[in-house]
Short mmCIF file of C-alpha atoms in Angstrom, two decimals:
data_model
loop_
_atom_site.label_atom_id
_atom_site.label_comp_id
_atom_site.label_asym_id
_atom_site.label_seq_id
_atom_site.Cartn_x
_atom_site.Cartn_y
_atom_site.Cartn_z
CA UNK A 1 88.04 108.82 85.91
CA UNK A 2 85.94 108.17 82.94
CA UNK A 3 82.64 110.05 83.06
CA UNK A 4 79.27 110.18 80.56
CA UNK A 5 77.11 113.03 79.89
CA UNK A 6 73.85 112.65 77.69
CA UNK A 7 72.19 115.39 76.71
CA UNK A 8 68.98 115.46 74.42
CA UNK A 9 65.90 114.06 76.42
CA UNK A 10 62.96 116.10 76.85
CA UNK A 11 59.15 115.86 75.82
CA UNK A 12 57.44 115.07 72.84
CA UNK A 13 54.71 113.67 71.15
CA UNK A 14 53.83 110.48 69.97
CA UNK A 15 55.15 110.07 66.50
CA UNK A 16 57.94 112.45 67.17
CA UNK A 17 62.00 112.37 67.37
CA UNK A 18 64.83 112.86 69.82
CA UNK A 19 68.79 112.83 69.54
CA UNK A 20 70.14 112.22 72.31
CA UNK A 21 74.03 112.30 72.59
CA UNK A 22 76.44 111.05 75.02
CA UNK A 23 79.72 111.88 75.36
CA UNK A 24 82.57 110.64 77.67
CA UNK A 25 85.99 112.32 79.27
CA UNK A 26 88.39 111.86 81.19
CA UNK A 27 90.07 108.77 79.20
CA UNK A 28 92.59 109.47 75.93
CA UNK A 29 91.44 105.92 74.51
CA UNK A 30 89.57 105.24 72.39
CA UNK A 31 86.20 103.46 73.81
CA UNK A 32 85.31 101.00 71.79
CA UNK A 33 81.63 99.99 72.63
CA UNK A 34 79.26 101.89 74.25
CA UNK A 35 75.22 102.05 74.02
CA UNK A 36 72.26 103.32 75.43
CA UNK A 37 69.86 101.65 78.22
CA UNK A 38 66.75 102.80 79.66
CA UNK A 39 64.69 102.15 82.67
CA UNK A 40 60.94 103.38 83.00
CA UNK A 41 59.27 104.16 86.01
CA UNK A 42 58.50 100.42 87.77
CA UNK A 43 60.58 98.63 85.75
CA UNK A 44 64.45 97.34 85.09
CA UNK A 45 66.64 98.82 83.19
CA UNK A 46 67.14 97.40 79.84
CA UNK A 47 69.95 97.21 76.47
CA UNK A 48 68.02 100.18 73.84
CA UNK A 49 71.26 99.80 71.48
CA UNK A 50 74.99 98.91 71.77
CA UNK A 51 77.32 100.00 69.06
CA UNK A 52 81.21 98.77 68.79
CA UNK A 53 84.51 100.21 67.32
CA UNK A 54 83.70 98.00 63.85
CA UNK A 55 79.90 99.90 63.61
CA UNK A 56 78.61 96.34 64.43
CA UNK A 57 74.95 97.50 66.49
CA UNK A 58 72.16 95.80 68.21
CA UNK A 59 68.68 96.77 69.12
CA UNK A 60 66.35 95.87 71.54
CA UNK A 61 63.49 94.17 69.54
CA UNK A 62 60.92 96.68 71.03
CA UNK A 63 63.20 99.50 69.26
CA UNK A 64 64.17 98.02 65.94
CA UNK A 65 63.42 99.94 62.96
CA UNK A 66 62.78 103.34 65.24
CA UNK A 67 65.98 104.08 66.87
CA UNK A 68 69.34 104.36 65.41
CA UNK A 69 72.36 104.56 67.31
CA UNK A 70 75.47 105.48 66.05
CA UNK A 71 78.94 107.07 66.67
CA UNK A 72 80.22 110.60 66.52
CA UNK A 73 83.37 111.90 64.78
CA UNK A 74 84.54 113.36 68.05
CA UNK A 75 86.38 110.57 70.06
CA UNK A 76 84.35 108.66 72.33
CA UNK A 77 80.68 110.15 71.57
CA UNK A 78 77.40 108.26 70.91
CA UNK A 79 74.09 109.38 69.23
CA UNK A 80 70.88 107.57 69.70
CA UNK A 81 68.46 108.84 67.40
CA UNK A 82 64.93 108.12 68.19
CA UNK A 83 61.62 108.21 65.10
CA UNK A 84 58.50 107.12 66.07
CA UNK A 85 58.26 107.66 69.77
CA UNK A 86 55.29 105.98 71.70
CA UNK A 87 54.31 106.64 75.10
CA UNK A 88 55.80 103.02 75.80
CA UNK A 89 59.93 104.45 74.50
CA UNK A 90 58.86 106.90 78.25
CA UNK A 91 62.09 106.46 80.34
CA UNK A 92 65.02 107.74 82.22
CA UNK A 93 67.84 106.92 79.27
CA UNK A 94 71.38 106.39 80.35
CA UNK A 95 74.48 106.24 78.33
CA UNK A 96 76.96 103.00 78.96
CA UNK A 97 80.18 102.00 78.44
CA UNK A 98 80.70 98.67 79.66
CA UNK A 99 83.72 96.65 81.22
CA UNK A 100 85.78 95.94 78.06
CA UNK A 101 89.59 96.45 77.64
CA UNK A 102 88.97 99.95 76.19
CA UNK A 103 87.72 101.14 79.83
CA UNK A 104 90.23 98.71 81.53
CA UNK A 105 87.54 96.62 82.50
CA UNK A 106 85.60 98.90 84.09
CA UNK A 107 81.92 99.90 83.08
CA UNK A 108 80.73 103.30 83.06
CA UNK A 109 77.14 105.26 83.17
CA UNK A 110 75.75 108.67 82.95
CA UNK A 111 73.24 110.30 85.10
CA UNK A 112 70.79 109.51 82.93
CA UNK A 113 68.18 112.24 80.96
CA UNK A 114 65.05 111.97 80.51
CA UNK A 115 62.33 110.86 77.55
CA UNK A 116 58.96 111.87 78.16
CA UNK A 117 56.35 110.36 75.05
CA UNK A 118 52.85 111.80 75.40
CA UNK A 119 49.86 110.20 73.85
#
């Protein structure tokens, strides 16, 4: 059983940064996309960033230019870095790998940690 765990969330300022880094088990293949979503309080969750085995990304248009996501060296980990943080980036974020041959069609999530953006 695959499973995610992010770890990086927390509070900050407005103007500030976070890493946040996910990092999945219990497979000995190779992932080959995973990406971040986020869902604020009210709202639906929503694509931040995707990144695939080729580096190929996309962004959310509300995120370009501020977040960066990229992968680790370690086998089957994912960064999200986040500049510029406005109250609006305020979310639970979750870490996703989604049904692709890599996961054997299955899609995967974390539990999800928090981003908190004061003003």
């Amino acid at each position: 059983q695959v499973q995610l765990v992010e770890s990086g969330g927390g509070l900050v300022q407005a103007g500030g940064t976070l890493r946040l880094s996910c990092a999945a088990s219990g497979t000995i293949v190779s992932i080959d996309t995973m990406g971040w979503h986020r869902q604020a309080p009210g709202k639906e969750r929503e694509l931040v960033a995707v990144i695939t085995a080729g580096g190929n990304t996309r962004y959310a248009d509300s995120v370009k230019g501020r977040f960066n996501i990229s992968k680790g060296r370690a086998k089957n980990t994912v960064y999200l870095q986040m500049n510029g943080l406005q109250p609006e980036d305020t979310a639970v974020y979750y870490c996703n790998a989604p049904s692709q041959p890599t996961t054997y069609g299955r899609s995967y999530w974390g539990q999800g940690t928090q981003v908190t953006v004061s003003s």
